[in-house]
Coordinates of C-alpha atoms and ligand atoms in Angstrom, one line a residue:
X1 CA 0.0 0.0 0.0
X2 CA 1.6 3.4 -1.0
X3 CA 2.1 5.9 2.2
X4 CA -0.2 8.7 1.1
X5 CA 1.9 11.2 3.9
X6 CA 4.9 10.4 2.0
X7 CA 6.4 12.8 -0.7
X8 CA 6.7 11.2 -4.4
X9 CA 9.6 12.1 -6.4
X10 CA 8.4 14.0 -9.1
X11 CA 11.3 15.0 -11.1
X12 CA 15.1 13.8 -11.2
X13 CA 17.6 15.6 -14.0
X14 CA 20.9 14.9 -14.4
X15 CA 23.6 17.5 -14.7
X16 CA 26.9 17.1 -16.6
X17 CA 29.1 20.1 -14.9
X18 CA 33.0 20.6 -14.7
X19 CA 35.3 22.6 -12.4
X20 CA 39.2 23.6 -13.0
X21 CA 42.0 21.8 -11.3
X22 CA 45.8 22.5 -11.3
X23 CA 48.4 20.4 -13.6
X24 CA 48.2 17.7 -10.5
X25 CA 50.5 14.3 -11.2
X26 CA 50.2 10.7 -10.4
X27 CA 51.1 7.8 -12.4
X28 CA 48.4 8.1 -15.1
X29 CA 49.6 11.1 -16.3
X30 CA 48.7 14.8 -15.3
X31 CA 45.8 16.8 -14.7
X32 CA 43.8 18.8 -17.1
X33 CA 42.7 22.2 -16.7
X34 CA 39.1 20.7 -16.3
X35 CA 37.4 17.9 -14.4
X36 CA 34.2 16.8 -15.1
X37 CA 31.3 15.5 -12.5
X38 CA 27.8 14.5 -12.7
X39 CA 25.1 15.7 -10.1
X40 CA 21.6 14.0 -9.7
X41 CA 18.5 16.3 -8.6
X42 CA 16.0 14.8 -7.2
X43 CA 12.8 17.0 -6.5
X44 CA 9.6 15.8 -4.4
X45 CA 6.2 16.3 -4.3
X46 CA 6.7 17.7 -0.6
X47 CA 9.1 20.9 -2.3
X48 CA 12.3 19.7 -1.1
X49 CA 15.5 19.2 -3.2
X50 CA 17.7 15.7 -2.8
X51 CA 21.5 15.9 -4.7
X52 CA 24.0 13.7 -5.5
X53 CA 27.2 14.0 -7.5
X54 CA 29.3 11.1 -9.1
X55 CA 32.4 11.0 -11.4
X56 CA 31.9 12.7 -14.9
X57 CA 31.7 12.0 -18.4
X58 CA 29.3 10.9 -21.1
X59 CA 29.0 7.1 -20.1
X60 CA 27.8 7.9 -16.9
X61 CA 25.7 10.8 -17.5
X62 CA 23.9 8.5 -20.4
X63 CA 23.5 5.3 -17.8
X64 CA 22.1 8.4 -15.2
X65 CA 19.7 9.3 -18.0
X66 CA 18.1 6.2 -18.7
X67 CA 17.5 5.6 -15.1
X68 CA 15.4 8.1 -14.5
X69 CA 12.2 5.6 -15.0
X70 CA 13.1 4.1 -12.2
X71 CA 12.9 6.7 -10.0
X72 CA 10.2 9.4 -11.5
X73 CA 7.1 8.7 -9.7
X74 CA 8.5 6.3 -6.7
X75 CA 7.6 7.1 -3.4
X76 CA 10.6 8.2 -0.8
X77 CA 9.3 5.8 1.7
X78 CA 10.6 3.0 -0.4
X79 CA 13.5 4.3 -1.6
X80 CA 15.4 1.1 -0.7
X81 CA 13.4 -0.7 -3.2
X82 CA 14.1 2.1 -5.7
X83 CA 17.6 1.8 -4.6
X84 CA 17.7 -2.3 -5.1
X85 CA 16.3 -1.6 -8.8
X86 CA 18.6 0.7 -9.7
X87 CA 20.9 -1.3 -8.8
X88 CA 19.9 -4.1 -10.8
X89 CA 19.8 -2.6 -14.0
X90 CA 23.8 -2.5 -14.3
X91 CA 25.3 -4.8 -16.6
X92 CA 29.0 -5.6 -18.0
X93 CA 29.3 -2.2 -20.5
X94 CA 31.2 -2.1 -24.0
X95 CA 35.0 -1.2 -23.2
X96 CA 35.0 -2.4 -20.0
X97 CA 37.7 -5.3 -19.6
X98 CA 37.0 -6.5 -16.1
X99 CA 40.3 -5.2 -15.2
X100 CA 38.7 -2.3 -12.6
X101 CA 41.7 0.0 -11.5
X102 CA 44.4 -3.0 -10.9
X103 CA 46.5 -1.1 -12.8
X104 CA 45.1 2.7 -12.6
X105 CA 44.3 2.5 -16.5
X106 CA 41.9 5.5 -16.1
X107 CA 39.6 4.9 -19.2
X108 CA 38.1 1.7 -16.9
X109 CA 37.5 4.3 -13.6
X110 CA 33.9 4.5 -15.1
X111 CA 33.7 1.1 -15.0
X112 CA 34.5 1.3 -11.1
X113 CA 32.4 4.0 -10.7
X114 CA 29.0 3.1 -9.2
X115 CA 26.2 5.8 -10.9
X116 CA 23.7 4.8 -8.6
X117 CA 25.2 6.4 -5.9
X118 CA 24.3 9.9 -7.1
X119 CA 20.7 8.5 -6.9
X120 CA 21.3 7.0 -3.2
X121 CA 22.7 9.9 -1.9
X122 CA 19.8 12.6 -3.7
X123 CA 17.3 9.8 -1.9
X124 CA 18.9 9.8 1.2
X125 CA 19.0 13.9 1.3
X126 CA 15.3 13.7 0.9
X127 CA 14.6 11.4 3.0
X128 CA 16.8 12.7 5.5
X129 CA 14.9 16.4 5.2
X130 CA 12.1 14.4 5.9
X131 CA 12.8 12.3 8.6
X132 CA 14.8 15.3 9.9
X133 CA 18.4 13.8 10.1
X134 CA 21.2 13.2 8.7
X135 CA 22.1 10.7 6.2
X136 CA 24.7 9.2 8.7
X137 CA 22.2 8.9 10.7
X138 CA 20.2 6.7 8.0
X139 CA 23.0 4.6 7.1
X140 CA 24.4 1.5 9.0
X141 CA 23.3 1.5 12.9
X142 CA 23.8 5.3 12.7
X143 CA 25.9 8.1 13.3
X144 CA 29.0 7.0 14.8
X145 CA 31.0 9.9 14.4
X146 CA 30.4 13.7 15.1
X147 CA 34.1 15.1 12.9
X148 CA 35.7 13.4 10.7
X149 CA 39.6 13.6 10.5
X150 CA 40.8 14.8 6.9
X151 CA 44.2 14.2 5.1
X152 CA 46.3 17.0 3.0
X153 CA 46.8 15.5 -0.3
X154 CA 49.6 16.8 -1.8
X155 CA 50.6 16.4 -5.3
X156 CA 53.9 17.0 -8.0
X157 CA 52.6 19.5 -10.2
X158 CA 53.8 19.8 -13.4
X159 CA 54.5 23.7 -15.0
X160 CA 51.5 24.2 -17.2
X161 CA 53.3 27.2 -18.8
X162 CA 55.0 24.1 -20.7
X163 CA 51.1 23.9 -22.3
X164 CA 48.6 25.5 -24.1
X165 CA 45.9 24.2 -21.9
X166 CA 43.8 26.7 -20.0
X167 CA 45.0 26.0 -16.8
X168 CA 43.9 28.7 -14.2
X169 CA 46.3 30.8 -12.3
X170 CA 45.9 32.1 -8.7
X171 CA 49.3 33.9 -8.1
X172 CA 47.7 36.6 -6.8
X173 CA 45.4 35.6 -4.9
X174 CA 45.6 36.8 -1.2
X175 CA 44.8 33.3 0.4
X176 CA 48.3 31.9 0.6
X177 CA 47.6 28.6 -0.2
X178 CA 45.1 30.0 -3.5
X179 CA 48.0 31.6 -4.9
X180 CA 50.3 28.6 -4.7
X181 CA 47.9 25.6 -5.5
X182 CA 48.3 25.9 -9.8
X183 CA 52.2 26.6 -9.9
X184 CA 54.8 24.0 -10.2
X185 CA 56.1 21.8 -7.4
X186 CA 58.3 19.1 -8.6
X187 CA 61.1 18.7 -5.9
X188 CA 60.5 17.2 -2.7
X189 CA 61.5 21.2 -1.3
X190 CA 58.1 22.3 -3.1
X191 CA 56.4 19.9 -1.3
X192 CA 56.8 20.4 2.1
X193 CA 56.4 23.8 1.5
X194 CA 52.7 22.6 0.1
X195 CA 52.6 20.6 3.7
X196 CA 53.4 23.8 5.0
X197 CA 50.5 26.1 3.6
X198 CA 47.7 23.5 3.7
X199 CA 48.6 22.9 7.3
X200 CA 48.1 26.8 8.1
X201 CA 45.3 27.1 5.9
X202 CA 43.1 23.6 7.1
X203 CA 45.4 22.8 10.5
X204 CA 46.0 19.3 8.8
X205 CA 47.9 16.4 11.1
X206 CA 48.3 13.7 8.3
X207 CA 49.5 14.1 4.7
X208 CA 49.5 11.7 1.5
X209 CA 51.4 12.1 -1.3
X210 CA 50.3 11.0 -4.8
X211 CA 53.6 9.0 -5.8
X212 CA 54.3 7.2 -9.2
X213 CA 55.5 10.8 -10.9
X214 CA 59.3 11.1 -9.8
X215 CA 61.9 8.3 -8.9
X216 CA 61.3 6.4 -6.0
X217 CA 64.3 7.6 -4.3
X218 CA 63.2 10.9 -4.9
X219 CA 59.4 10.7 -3.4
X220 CA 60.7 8.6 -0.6
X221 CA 63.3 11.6 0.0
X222 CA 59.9 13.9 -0.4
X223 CA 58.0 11.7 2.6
X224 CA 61.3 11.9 4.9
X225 CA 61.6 15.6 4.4
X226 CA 57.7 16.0 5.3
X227 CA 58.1 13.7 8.2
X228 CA 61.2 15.8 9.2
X229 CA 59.2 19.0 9.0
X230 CA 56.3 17.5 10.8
X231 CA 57.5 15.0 13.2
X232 CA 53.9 13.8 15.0
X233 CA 52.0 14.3 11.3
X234 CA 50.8 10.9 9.7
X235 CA 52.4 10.4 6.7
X236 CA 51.7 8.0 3.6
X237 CA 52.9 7.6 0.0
X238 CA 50.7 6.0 -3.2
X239 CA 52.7 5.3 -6.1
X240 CA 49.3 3.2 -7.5
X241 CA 51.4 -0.2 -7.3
X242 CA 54.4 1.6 -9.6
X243 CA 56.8 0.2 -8.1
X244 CA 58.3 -3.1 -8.5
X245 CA 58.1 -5.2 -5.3
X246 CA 62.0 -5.4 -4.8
X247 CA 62.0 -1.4 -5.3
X248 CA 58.5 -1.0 -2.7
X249 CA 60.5 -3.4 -0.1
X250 CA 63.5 -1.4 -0.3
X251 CA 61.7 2.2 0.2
X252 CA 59.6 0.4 3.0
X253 CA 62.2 -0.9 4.9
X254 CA 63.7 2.6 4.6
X255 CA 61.0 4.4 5.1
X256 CA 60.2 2.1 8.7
X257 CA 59.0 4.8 11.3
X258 CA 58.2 7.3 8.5
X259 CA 55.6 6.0 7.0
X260 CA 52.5 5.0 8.9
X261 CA 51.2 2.9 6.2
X262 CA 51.8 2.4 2.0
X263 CA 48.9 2.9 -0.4
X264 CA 49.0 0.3 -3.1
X265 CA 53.1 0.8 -2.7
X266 CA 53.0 -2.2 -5.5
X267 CA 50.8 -4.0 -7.8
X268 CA 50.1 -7.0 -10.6
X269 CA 54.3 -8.1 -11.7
X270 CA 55.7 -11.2 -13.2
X271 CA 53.0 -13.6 -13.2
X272 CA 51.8 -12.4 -9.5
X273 CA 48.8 -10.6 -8.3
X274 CA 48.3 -6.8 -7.4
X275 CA 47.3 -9.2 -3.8
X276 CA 49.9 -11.3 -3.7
X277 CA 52.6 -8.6 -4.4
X278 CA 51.1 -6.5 -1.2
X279 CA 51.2 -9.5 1.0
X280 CA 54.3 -9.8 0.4
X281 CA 55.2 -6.4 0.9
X282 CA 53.8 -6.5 4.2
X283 CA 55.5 -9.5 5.5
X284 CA 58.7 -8.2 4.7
X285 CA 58.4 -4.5 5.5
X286 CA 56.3 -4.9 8.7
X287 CA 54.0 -1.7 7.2
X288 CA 50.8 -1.6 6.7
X289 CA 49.0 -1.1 3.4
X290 CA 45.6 0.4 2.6
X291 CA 44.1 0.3 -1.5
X292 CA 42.0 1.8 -3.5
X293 CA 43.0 -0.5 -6.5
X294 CA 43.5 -4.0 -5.3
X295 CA 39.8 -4.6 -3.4
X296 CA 36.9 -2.2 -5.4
X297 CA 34.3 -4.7 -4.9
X298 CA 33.0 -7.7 -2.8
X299 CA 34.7 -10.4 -4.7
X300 CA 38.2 -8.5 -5.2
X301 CA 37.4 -7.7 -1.3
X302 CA 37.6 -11.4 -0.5
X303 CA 40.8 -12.6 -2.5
X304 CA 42.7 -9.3 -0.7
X305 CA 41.2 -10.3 2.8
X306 CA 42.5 -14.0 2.0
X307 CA 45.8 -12.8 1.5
X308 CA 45.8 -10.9 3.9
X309 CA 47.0 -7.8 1.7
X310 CA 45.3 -5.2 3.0
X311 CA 44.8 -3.3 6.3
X312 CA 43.0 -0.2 5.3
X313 CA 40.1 -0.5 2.5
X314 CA 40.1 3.1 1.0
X315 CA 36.0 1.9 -0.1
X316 CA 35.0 5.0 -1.7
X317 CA 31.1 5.2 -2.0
X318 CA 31.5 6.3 -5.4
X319 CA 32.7 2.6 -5.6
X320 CA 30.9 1.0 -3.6
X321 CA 27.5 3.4 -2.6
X322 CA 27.3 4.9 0.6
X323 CA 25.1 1.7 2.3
X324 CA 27.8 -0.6 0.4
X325 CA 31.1 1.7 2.4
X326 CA 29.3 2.0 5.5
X327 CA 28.2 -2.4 5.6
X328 CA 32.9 -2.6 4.4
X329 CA 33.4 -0.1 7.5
X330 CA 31.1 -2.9 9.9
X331 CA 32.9 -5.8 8.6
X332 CA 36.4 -4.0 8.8
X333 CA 35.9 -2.6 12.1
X334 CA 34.7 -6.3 13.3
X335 CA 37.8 -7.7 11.9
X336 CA 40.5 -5.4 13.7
X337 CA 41.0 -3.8 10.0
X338 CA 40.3 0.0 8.8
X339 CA 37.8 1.5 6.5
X340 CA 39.0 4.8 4.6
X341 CA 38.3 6.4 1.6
X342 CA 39.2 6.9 -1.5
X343 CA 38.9 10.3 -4.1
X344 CA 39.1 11.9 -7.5
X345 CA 38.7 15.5 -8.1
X346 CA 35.0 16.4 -6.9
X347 CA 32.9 19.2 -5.9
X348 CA 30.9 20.0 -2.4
X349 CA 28.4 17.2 -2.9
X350 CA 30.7 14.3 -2.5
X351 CA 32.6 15.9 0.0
X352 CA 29.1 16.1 2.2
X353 CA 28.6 12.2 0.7
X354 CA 32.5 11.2 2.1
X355 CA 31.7 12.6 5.2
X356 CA 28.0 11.3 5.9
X357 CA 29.6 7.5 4.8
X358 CA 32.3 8.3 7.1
X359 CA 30.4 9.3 10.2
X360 CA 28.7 5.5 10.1
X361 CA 31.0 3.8 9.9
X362 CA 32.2 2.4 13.4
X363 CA 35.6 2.6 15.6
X364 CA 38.5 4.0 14.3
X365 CA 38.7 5.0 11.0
X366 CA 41.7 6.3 8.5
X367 CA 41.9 10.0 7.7
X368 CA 39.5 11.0 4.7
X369 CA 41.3 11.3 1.6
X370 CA 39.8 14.3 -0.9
X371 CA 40.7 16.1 -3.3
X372 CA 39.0 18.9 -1.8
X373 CA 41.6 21.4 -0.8
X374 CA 42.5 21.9 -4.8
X375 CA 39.1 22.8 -6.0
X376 CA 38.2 24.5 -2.7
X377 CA 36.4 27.5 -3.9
X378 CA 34.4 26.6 -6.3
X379 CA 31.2 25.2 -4.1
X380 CA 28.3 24.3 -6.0
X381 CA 25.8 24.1 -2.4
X382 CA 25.9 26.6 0.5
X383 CA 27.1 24.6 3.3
X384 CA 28.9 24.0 6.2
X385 CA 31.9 21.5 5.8
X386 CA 34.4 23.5 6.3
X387 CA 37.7 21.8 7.2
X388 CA 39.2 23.2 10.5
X389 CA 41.9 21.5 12.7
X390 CA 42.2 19.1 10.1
X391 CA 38.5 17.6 10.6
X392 CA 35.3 18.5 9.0
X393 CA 32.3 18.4 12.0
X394 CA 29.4 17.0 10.5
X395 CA 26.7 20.0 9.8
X396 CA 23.7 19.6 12.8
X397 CA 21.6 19.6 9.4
X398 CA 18.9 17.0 8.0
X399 CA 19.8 15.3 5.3
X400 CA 23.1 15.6 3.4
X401 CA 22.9 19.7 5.1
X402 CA 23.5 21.4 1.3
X403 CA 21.6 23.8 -0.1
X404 CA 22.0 23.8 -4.0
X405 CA 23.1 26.8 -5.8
X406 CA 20.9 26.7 -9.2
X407 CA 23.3 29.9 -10.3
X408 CA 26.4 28.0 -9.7
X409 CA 25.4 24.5 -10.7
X410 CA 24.2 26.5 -14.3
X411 CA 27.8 28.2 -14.6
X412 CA 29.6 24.9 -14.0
X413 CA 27.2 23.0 -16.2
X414 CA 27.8 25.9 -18.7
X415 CA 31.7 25.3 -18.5
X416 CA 31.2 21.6 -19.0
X417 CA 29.5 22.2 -22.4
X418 CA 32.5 24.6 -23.5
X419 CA 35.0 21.0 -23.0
X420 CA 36.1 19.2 -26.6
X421 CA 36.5 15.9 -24.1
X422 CA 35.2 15.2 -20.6
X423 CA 36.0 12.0 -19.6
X424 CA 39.4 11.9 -18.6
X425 CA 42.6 12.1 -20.4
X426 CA 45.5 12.4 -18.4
X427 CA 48.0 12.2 -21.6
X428 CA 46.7 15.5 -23.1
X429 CA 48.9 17.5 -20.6
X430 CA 52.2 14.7 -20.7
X431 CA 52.1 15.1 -24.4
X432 CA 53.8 19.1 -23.8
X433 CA 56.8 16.9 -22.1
X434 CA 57.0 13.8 -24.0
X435 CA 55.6 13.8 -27.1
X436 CA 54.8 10.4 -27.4
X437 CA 53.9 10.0 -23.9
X438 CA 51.9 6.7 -23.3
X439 CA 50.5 5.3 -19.6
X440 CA 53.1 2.7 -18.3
X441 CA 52.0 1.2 -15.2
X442 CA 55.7 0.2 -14.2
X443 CA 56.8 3.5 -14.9
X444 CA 56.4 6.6 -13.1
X445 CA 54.5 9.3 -15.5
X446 CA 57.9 11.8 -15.1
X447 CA 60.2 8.7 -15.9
X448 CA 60.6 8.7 -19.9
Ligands
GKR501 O1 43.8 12.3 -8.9 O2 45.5 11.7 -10.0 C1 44.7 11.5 -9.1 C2 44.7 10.2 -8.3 O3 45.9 9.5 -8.7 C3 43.5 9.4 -8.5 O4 43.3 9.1 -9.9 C4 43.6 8.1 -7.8 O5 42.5 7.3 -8.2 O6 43.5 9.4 -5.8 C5 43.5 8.2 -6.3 C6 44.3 7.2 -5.5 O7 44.3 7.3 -4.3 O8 44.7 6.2 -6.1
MG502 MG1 45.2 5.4 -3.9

């Protein structure tokens, strides 16, 4: 029997938008000027707004398109059911080799990418408005956390005078940490000096840096400077399984008491497994590794869990929706291992969804990786997760606690339309170094 009380959805669109990022490395290449997104806006019959936001591009925005069926005319008091529909309409797409991000070949991230969480987290800010509570309280047994502990992530950053590309400049901008965000850093010096700004700006304790760019004596010389320059900070490296295993043992074991744990410090080599390679790494380095490459579903889960590979599951809800991170962050949590989160450039909306999936999920949890502090700025939602002491509190606010901005949203939908390409393309920018720059994923994006 429908609930006649409840509010129906009466409209959902989908809304390709894009935002500007610096020239940011890692080992699929560097950063364009752009990054695209796609939001979800769900409107009710009761007036209220629900958004979403997942990774960009044309192949999800289409698969977003055709589920709107599904959802027009549902009620929000059964949004689970709507949920477990969506859900059943994916299916294996054309391009997409099984691989997932194993090796960080970015043209199969949409194939990682889990649409339907744009819809979850739209149903779950209307429900939440309501109910009158946050999503994190809606998700798991409820809210566990009341901040949640953020990561700086620092990047190399290649010069984009070398380029053509419209890449924005900030140099004179009076925030301190605006001005330097877009110009080069490619020595382990520019780094720390990234550590240092962040850390005055967003009072950060932990850093990561995005490996796979220089040498790997070079960014293990970048993490023992940082560590040097911030003795109590948390530090990790990812150099998205670059390096061979005989190279990540030999950084580990020199970077024992630096490090507090390796992100995917090695991956798929010589007939061995992207799991079996960790293992290994962990037996004979003694430090602990967390992925976002290795375990980005249930069944890669299991294999990493029976090899013991893992400590940390970086289970992004972009990955795995918000219900499927929270249910990783119980079984983790009840297993002595630690949920954490993965990211690629986003706007507001995810951040609110990173931090909602991150206050359920139980115990102790890793520091939230985002992407945040490089497109800080450019909101699309008035809001309140502002990051402060290196934690974000979550907003005493129903649902996810945003309040779109139609004019903004419209502008950044506006830029995506101006974009020749908007799915990803790391090479574009590698191409004003190396001309016939090509993704290697044994070699780091700098080493030609
Ligand atoms: O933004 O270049 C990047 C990152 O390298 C991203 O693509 C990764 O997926 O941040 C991610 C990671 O932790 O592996
Ligand atoms: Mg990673």
């Amino acid at each position: 029997m429908p609930n006649s009380r409840m509010p129906v959805i009466t409209d959902m669109q989908v809304i390709p938008v894009a935002g500007q990022d610096s020239m940011l490395l890692s080992l699929s290449g560097a950063h364009s000027p752009w990054f695209t997104r796609n939001l979800v806006l769900l409107t009710d019959s009761a007036g209220h707004t629900g958004i979403g936001e997942v990774h960009g591009g044309a192949t999800l925005c289409t698969m977003l398109e055709n589920l709107k069926p599904l959802v027009i005319g549902t009620s929000l008091a059964d949004y689970r059911n709507t949920l477990q529909r969506v859900a059943a309409f994916r299916h294996r797409r054309p391009g997409d080799t099984g691989e997932g991000i194993q090796s960080l070949d970015i043209s199969q991230l949409k194939f990682v990418v889990r649409p339907d969480t744009a819809i979850e987290a739209a149903l779950l800010d209307l429900y939440g408005q309501f109910v009158e509570l946050p999503v994190c309280a809606l998700l798991g047994e409820g809210k566990q956390h009341d901040a949640i502990t953020i990561l700086a992530y620092l990047f190399y950053i290649a010069d984009k005078n070398r380029t053509d590309l419209p890449y924005l400049d900030e140099s004179d901008a009076d925030d301190r940490w605006f001005s330097l965000r877009r110009s080069e850093a490619m020595t382990p010096e520019a780094v720390v000096r990234q550590a240092e700004v962040v850390r005055e700006k967003y009072g950060f304790h932990d850093f990561k840096l995005k490996g796979g760019v220089l040498a790997p004596e070079v960014e293990a010389r970048t993490i023992e400077l940082l560590k040097a320059r911030f003795p109590d900070a948390r530090v990790n490296i990812d150099p998205n399984g670059a390096w061979p295993l005989a190279t990540a043992i030999e950084m580990g074991r020199r970077l024992r008491g630096v490090l507090t744990y390796a992100e995917d410090p090695c991956g798929t080599e010589a007939g061995y497994s992207g799991r079996e390679t960790m293992a290994e790494f962990k037996m004979r380095t003694g430090i602990p590794t967390a992925t976002n490459m290795i375990a980005t579903d249930w069944r890669q889960f299991y294999h990493a869990a029976v090899e013991k590979s893992v400590d940390i599951v970086l289970a992004d809800p972009h990955f795995w929706t918000m219900a499927g991170s929270v249910r990783m962050g119980q079984l983790l949590h009840d297993w002595g291992l630690t949920w954490g989160c993965h990211s690629n450039n986003h706007f507001d909306i995810s951040l609110a969804i990173f931090c909602q999936t991150a206050a359920a999920c139980p115990g102790e949890i890793t520091p939230l990786d985002t992407h945040w502090i490089w497109q800080d700025g450019q909101d699309l939602c008035d809001h309140d997760y502002k990051i402060v002491d290196g934690k974000i509190s979550i907003p005493k606010k129903p649902g996810l606690g945003l309040t779109p901005n139609m004019d903004k949203i419209r502008a950044a939908h506006e830029y995506y339309l101006t974009l020749a390409n908007t799915e990803r393309d790391d090479a574009l920018g590698m191409r004003f170094y190396y001309p016939d720059w090509k993704y290697d994923s044994k070699r780091p994006c700098m080493v030609r």
